[in-house]
Coordinates of C-alpha atoms and ligand atoms in Angstrom, one line a residue:
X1 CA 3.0 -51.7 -18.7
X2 CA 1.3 -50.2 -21.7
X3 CA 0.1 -46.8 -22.4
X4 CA -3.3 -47.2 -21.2
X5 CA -2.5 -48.7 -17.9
X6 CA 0.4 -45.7 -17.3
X7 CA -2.5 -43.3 -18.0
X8 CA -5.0 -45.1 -15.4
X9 CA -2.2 -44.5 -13.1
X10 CA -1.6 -41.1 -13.5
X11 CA -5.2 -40.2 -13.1
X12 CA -5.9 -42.8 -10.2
X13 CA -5.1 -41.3 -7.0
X14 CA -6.0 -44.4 -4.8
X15 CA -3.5 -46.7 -6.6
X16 CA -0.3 -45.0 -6.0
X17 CA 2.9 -46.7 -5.7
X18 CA 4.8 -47.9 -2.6
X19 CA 8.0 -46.3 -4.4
X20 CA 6.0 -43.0 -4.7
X21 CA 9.2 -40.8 -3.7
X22 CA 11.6 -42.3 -5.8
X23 CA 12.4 -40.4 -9.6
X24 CA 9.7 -40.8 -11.4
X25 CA 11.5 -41.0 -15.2
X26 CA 14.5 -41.1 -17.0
X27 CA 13.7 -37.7 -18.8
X28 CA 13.6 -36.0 -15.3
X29 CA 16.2 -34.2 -14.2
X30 CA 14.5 -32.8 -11.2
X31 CA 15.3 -33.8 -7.4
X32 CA 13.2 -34.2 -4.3
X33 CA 15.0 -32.5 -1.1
X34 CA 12.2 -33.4 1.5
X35 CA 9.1 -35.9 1.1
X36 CA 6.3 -32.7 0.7
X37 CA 8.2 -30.7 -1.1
X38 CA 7.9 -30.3 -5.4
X39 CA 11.3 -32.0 -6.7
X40 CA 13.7 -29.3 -8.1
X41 CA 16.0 -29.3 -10.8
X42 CA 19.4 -28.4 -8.3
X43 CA 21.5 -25.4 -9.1
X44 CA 23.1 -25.4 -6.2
X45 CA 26.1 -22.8 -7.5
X46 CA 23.3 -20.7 -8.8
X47 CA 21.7 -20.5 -5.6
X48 CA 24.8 -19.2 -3.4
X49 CA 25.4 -16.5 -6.1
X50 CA 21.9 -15.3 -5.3
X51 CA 22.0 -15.5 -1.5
X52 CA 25.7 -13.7 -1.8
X53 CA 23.8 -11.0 -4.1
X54 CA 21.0 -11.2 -1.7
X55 CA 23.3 -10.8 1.6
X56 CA 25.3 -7.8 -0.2
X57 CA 22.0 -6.0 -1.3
X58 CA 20.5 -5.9 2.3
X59 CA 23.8 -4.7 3.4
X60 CA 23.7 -1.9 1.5
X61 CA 19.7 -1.3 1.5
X62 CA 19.9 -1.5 5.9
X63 CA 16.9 -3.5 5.5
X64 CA 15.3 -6.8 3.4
X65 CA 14.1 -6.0 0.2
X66 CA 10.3 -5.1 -0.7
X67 CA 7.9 -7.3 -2.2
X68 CA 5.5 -5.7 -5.0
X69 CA 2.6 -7.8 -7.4
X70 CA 1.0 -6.2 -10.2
X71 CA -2.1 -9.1 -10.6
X72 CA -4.1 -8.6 -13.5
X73 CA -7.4 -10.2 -13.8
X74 CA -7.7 -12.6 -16.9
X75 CA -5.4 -10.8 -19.3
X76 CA -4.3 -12.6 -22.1
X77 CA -0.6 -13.9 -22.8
X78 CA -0.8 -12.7 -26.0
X79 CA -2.1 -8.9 -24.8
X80 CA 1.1 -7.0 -24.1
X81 CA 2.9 -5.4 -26.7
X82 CA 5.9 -7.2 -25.5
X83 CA 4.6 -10.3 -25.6
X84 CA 3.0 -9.6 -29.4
X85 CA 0.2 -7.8 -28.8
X86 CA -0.1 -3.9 -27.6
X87 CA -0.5 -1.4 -30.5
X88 CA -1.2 -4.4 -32.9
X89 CA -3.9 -5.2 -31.6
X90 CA -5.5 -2.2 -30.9
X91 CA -4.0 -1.2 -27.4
X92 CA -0.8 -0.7 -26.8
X93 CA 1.3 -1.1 -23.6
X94 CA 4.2 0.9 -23.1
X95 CA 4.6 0.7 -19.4
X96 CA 4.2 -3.2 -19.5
X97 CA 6.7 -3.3 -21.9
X98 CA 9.3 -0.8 -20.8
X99 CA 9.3 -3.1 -17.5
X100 CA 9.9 -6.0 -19.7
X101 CA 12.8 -4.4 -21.5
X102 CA 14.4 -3.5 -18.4
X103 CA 13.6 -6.8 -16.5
X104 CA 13.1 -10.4 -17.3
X105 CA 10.3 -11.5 -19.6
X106 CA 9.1 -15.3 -18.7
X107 CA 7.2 -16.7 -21.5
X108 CA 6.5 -19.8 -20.1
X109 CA 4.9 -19.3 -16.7
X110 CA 1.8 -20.7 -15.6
X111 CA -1.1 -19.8 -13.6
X112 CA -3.9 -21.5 -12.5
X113 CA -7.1 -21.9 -15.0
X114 CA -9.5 -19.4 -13.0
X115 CA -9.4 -16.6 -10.2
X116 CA -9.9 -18.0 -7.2
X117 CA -7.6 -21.1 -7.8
X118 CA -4.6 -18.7 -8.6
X119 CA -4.8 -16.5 -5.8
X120 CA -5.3 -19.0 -3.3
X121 CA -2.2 -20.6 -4.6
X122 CA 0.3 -18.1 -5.2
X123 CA -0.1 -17.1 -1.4
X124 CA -0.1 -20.8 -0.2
X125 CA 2.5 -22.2 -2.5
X126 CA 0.3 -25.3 -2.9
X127 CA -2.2 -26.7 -5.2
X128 CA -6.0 -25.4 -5.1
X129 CA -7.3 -29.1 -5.2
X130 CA -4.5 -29.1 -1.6
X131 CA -6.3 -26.4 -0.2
X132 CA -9.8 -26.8 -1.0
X133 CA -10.1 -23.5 -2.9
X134 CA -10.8 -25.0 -6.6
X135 CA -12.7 -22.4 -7.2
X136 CA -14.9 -19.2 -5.7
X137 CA -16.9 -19.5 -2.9
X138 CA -20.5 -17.7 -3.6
X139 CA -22.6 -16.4 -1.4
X140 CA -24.7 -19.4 -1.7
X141 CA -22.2 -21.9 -1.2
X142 CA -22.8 -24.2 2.2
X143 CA -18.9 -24.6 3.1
X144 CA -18.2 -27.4 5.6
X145 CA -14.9 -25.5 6.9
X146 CA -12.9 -22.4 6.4
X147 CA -10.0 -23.4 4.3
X148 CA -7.8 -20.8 5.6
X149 CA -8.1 -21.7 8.9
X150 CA -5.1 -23.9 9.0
X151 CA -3.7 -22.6 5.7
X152 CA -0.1 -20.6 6.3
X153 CA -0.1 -17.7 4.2
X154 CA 2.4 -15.2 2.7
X155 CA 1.4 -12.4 4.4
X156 CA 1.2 -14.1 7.9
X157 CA 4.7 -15.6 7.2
X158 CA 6.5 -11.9 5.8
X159 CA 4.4 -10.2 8.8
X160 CA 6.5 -12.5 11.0
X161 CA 9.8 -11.7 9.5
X162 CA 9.0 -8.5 9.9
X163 CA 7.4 -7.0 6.7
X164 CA 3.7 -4.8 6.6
X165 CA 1.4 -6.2 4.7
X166 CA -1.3 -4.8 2.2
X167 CA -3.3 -5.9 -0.7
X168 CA -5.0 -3.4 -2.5
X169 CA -7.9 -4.8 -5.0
X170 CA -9.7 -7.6 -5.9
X171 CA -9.6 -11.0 -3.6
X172 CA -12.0 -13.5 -4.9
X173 CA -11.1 -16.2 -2.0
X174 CA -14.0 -15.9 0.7
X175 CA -15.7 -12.3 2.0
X176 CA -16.9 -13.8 5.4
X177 CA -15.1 -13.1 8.4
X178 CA -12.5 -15.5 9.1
X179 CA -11.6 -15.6 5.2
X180 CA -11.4 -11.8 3.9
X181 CA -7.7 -10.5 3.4
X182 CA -7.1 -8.8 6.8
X183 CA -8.4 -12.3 8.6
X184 CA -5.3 -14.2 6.7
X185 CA -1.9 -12.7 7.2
X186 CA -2.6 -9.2 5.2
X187 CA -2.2 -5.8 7.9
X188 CA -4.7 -4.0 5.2
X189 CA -7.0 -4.5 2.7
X190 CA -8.7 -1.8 1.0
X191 CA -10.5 -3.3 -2.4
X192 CA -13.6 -5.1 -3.3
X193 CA -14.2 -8.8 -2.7
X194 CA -15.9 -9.7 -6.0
X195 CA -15.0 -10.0 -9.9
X196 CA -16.7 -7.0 -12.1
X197 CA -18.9 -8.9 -13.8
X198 CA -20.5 -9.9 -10.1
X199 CA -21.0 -6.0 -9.8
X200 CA -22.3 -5.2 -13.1
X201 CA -25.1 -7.8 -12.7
X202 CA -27.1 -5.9 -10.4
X203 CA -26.4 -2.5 -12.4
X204 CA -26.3 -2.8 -16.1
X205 CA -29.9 -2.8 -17.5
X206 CA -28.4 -3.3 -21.1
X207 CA -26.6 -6.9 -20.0
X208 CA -28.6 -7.9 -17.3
X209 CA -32.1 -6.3 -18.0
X210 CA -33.9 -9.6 -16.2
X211 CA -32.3 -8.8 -13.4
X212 CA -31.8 -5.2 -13.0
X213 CA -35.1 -4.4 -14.4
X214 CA -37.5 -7.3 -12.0
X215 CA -37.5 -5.4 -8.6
X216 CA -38.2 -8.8 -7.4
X217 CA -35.2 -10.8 -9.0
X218 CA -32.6 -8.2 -7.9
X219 CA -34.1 -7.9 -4.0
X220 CA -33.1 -11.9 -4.2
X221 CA -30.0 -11.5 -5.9
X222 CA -28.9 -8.6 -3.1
X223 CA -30.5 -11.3 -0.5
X224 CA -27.7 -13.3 -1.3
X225 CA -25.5 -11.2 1.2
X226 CA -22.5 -11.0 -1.1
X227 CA -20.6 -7.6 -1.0
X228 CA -21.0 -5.1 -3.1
X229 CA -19.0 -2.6 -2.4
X230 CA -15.1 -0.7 -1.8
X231 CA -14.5 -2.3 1.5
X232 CA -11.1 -1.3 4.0
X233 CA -9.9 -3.4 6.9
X234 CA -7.5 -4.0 9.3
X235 CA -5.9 -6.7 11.1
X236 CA -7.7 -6.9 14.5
X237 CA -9.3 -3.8 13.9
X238 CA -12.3 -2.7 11.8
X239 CA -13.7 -3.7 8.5
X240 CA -15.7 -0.5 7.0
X241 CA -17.6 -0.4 3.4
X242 CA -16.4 3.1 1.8
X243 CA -18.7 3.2 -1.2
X244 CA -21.5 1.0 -2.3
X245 CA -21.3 0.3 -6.2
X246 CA -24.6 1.7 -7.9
X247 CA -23.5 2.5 -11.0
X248 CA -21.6 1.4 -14.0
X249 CA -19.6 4.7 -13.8
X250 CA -18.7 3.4 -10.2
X251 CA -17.1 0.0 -11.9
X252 CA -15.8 2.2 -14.3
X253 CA -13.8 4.2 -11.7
X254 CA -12.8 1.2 -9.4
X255 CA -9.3 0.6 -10.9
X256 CA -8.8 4.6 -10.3
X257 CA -9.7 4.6 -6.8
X258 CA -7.2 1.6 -6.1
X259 CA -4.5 2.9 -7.8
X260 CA -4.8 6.2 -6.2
X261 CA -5.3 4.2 -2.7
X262 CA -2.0 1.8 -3.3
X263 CA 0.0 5.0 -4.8
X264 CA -0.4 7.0 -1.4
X265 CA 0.0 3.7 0.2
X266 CA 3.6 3.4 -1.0
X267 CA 4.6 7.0 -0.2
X268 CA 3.2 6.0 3.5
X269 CA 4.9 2.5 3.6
X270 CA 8.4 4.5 2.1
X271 CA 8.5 6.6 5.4
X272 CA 7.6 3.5 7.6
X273 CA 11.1 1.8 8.1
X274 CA 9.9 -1.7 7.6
X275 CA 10.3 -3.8 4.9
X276 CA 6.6 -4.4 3.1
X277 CA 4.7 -6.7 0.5
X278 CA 2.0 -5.1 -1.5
X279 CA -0.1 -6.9 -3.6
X280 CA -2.0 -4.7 -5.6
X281 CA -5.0 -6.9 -7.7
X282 CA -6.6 -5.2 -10.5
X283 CA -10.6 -5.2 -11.1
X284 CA -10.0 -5.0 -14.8
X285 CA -9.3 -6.4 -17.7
X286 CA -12.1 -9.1 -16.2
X287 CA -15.4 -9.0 -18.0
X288 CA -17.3 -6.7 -17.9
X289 CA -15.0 -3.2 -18.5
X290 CA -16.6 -0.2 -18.6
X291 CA -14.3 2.1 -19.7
X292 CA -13.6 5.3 -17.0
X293 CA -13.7 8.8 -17.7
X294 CA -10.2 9.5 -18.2
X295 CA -9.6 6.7 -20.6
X296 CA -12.9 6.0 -22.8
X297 CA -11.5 5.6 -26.1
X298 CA -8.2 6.2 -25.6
X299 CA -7.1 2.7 -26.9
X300 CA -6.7 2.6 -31.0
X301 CA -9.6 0.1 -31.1
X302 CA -11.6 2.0 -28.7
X303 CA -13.6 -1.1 -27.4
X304 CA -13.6 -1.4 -23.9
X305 CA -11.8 -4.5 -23.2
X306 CA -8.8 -2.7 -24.6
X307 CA -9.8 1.0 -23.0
X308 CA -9.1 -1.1 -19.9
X309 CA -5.6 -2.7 -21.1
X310 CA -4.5 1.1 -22.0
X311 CA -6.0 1.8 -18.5
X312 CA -4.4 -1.1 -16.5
X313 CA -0.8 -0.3 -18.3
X314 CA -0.9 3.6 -17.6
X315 CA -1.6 2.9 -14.0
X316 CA 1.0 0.3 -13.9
X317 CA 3.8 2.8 -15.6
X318 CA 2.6 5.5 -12.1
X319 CA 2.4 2.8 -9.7
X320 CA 6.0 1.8 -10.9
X321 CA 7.0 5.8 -10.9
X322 CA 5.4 6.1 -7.0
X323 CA 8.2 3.5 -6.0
X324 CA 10.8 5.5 -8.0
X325 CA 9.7 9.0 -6.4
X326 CA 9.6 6.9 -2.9
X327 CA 13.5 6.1 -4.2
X328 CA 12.0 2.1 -4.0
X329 CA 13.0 0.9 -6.7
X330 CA 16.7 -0.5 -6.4
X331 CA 15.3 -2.5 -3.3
X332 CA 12.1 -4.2 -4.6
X333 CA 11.1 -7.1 -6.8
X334 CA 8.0 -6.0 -8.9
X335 CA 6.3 -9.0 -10.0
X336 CA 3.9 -8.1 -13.4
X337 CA 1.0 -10.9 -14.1
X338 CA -2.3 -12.3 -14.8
X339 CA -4.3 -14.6 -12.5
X340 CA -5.1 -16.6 -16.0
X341 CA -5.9 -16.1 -19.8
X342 CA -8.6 -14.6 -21.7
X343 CA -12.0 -15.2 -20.8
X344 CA -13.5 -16.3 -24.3
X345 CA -17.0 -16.4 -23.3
X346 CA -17.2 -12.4 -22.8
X347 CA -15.7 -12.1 -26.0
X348 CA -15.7 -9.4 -27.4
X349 CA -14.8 -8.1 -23.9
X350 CA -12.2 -10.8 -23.8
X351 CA -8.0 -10.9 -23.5
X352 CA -6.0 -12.5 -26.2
X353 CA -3.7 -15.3 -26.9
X354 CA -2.4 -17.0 -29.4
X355 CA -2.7 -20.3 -28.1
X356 CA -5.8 -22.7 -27.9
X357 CA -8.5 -22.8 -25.5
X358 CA -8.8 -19.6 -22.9
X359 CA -9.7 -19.0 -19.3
X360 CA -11.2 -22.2 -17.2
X361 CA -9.6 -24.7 -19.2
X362 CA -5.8 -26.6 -19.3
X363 CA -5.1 -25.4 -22.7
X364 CA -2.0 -23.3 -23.5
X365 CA -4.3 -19.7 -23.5
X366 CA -6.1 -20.8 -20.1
X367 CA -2.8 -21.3 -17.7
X368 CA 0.2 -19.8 -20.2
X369 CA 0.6 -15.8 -18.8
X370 CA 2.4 -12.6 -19.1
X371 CA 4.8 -12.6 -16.2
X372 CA 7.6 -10.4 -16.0
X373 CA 10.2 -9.6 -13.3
X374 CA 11.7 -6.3 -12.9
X375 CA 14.2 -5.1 -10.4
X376 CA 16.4 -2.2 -10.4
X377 CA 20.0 -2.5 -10.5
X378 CA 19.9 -6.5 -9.9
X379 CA 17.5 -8.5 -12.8
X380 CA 19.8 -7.5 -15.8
X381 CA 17.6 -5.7 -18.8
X382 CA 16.1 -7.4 -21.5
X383 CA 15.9 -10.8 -20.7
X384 CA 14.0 -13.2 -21.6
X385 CA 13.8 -16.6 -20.6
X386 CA 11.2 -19.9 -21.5
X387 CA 12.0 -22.3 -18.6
X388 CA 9.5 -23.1 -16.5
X389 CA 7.8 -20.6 -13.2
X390 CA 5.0 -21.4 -11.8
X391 CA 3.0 -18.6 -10.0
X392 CA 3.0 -20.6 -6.9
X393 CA 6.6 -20.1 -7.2
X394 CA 6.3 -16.9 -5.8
X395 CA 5.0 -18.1 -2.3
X396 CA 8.6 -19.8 -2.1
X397 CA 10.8 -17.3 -3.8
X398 CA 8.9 -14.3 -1.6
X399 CA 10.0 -16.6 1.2
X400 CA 13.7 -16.4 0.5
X401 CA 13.9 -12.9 -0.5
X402 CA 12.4 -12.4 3.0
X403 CA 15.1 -14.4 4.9
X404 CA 12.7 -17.3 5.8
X405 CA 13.7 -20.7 5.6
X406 CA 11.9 -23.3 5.0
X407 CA 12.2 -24.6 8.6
X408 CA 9.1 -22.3 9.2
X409 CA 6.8 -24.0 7.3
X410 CA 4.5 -26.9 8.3
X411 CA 5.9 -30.1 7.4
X412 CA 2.5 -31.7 7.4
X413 CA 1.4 -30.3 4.1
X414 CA 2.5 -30.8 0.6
X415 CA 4.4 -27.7 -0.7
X416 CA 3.8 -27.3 -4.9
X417 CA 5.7 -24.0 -5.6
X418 CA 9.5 -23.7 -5.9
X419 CA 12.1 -21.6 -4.7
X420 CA 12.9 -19.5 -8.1
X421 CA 15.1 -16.7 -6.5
X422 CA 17.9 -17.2 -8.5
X423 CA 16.3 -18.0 -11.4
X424 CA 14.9 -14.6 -11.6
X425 CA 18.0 -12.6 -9.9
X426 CA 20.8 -14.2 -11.9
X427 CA 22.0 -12.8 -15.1
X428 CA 22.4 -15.7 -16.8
X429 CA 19.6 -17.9 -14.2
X430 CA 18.1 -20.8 -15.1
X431 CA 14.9 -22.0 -13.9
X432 CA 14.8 -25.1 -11.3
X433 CA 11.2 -26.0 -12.1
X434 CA 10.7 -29.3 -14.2
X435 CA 7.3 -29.5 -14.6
X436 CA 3.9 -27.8 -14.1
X437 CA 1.1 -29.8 -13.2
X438 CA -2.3 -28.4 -14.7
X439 CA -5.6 -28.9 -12.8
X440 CA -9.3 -28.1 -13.2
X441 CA -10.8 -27.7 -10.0
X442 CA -10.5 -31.7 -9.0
X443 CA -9.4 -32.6 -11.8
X444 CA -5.1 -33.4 -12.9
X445 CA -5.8 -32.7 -16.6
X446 CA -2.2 -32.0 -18.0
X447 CA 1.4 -31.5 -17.3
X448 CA 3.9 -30.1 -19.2
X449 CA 7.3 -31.0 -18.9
X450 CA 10.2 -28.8 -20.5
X451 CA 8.8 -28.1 -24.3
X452 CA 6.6 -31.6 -23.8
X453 CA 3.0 -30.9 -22.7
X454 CA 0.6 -34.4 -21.9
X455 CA -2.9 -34.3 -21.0
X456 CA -4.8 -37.2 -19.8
X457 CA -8.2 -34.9 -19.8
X458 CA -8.8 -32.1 -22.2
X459 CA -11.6 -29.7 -22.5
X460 CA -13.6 -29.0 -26.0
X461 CA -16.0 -26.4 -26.3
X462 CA -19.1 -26.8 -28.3
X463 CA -19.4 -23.4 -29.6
X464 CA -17.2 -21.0 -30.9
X465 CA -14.9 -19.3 -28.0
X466 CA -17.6 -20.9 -24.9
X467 CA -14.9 -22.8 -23.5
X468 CA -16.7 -22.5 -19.6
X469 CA -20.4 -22.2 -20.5
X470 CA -20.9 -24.8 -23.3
X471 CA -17.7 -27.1 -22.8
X472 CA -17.4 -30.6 -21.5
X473 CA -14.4 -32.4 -20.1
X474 CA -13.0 -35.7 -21.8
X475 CA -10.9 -38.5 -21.0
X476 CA -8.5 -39.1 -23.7
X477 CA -8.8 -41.8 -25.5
X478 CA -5.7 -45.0 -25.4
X479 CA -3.2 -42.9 -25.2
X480 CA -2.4 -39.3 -23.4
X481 CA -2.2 -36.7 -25.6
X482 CA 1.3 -35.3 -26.3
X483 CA 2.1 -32.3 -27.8
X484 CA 5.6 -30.7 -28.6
X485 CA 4.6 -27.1 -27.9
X486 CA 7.9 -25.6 -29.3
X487 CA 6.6 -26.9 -33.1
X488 CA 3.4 -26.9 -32.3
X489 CA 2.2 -24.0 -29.8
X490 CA -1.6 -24.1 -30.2
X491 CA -1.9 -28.1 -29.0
X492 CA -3.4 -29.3 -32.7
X493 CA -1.5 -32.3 -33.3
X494 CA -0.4 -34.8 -31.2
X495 CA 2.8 -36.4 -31.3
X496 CA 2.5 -39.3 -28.9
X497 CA 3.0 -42.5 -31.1
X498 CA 6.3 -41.0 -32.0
X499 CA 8.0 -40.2 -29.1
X500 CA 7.2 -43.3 -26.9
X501 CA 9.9 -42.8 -24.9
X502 CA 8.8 -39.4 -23.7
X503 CA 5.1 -40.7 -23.1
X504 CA 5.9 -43.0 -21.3
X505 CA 8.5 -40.4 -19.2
X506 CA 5.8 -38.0 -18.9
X507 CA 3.1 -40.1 -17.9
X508 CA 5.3 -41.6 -14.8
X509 CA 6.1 -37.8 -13.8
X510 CA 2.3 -37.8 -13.5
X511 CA 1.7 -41.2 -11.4
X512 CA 4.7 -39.8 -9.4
X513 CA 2.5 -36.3 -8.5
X514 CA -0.7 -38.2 -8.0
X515 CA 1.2 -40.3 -5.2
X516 CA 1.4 -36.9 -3.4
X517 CA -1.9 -37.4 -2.8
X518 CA -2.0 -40.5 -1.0
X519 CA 0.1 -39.0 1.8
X520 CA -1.0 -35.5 1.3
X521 CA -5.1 -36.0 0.8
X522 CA -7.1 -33.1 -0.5
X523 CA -8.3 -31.1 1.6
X524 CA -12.1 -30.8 1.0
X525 CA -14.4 -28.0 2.2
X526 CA -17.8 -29.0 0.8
X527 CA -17.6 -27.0 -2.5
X528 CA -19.8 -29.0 -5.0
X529 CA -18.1 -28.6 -8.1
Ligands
CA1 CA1 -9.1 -14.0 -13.4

């Protein structure tokens, strides 16, 4: 079989193997335990230690251990000061990195290219293009079904084991009834359904003056239905709007209110005697930032992309000190993020990374994100580790960390995300995930396996930084491209024709994940893309 016929196989879903299941590639290492589950690399001695740690910590605690995410929206991997960025680059991030130093700092984990496909997945543990969200769902959009109708989430799962359940922020992944927070496994949502730049349009004369200044154009953009406003709800109960954005100062202020909502939230949840799993989803850094009162110019560059990071890492350093006052913190796993990288089109009201491409596309900068772990008393300080995690991997370590076994999930649906608790808990863990598959909306575009990255699609953009609005998609040409990321980080030179033996690895692990597909169809919900 030569190169080009290995790559029509990777990207042709229809002509999957019969021997689909079987190891893919001499370079893998990785091992499927059950037909729709993501092959893992087995560390079975690792994983005991970390139920044993587990099993003595809930002894002690009297109860399972809480579950908090800090999700940033489209910071860039290169934006913390930890990660190379902070005070450098004009806005520094003490809070983000004191949690590093005292907790695990991943460098290579992976989200999803954009918003919607991230947080769909890391509460699914499975593939946008599995789930049908691939990307938002507008206001306009004529969706054949609800995807979450037969989706099993996180929150429903943890509520079941016993935990309460809140997000407090942005959601991004459907604002009609039947799809908004409270209607899929969360107890309470109190945030707004849309990303800024969806607010601002209808407020900010200076960006949007077509719009904002035609009395006509904005009555149809508002006859769109879509929310604009600080919305609470319940479970069951009732949904209520508690502010109506009108204002740039009321984007501005957005990331105060939810901060000051999730810190009297965890003072509440403290007292409660239940486990809990808070997800708490910044508005900012997303385009656009206005800076708010209290921190307008407050960042050494004084623009206000980086008023927001300064912003974004203070509140972080008092959510963090909330679950220290609530005495919290030696029984919860915070989780630090970003949904994906910079969004280059806003620039300069855009993240940074030091890697090619940005947000929306399978370059390193678009998928490659800040993620640390911190955990009091159990992730050892200051470590830092560049295996492989996955965000979905948080849908299956959350799981674990909960008590809930596998056994509970549907076994009629393909599972992406891995099982990383000891991983992350272990002094010296090591990760069990192989390979991250990279996709744009429908699209498999690239995979990267240990420090080996292929792509069998890439995106270019056709001026400076537009890498979503003025970029196409391109099938490579006779071969896949191959990069080596750890000598070359920003994907400029291919090193395919020289390591054969790897291509041709690689590009089976690919054919091997398309298979998945043949069993496990998409699930499609009438999105055009
Ligand atoms: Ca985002």
């Amino acid at each position: 079989m030569n190169r080009r016929q290995l790559l029509l196989g990777a990207t042709m879903l229809a002509s999957a193997p019969s021997r689909a299941f079987a190891q893919a590639s001499t370079l893998s290492k990785a091992v499927r335990t059950a037909e729709n589950m993501e092959p893992v690399v087995p560390r079975p001695e690792q994983d005991a230690a970390a139920l044993r740690k587990l099993a003595e910590l809930q002894t002690r605690a009297g109860r399972k251990p809480n579950i908090v995410w800090l999700l940033i929206d489209d910071m860039g991997w290169g934006d913390p000061g930890c990660y190379g960025g902070g005070a450098a680059i004009g806005a520094a991030t003490p809070n983000i990195d004191r949690m590093a130093q005292e907790g695990l700092k991943l460098t290579s984990a992976y989200s999803q290219p954009t918003c919607t496909p991230t947080r769909s997945a890391i509460l699914t543990g499975r593939l946008p293009v599995r789930t049908g969200l691939t990307r938002p769902i507008l206001a306009g959009d004529k969706i054949t079904r609800n995807p979450w109708a037969d989706e099993v989430s996180l929150p429903r799962l943890l509520s079941g084991a016993g935990y309460t359940t809140v997000l407090s922020g942005k959601w991004h992944v459907g604002e009609s009834v039947g799809m908004r927070p409270h209607d899929v496994g969360f107890d309470e949502y109190y945030g707004y359904y849309p990303a800024q730049k969806e607010l601002s349009q209808s407020v900010d004369k200076r960006r949007y003056p077509d719009l904002v200044l035609n009395p006509e154009r904005l009555a149809q953009l508002h006859e769109t239905g879509a929310s604009e406003a600080l919305v609470h709800g319940f479970k069951g109960g009732a949904t209520t709007d508690v502010q109506q954005v009108k204002s740039i100062e009321d984007i501005a202020e957005a990331d105060r209110l939810l901060k000051e909502f999730t810190i009297k939230k965890i003072a509440e949840l403290a007292t409660a005697g239940k486990p809990f799993f808070l997800e708490h989803a910044f508005m900012k850094v997303h385009a656009d930032n206005f800076a708010s009162k209290e921190f307008e110019g407050k960042s050494g560059s004084k623009y206000p992309y980086k008023d927001a990071v300064v912003e974004v890492d203070a509140y972080i350093g008092e959510i963090v000190k909330a679950l220290d006052d609530a005495k919290l913190l030696d029984n919860t796993l915070i989780f630090i993020t970003s949904d994906n990288g910079p969004q280059m089109d806003s620039w300069p009201d855009s993240g940074y990374s030091p890697f090619k491409g940005a947000k929306t596309t399978p370059w390193e900068a678009g998928v490659r994100v800040p993620a640390i772990a911190y955990w009091k008393g159990v992730i050892k300080p200051g470590r830092q580790s560049d295996e492989l995690f996955d965000l979905m991997d948080l849908f299956n370590t959350s799981l674990t960390l909960a008590g809930i076994g596998i056994d509970k999930l549907p076994g009629d649906r393909y599972y992406d995300g891995i099982d990383q608790t000891s991983f992350l808990l272990m002094d010296d863990g090591r990760s069990k995930r192989e390979k991250v598959y990279i996709w744009a909306q429908a699209d498999l575009m690239a995979m990267r396996m240990y420090e080996y990255k292929i792509h069998v699609k890439i995106v270019e953009a056709k001026a400076q930084w537009l890498w979503t609005d003025m970029s196409t998609i391109t099938d490579v040409g006779l071969a896949p491209w191959l990069f080596n990321l750890y000598i070359d980080p920003k994907e400029e030179y291919p090193v395919g024709h020289r390591q054969n033996a790897w291509l041709a690895s690689m590009a089976a692990e690919m054919k091997a994940h398309a298979a998945t597909f043949k069993k496990y169809p998409p699930k499609n919900i009438g999105l055009a893309q």
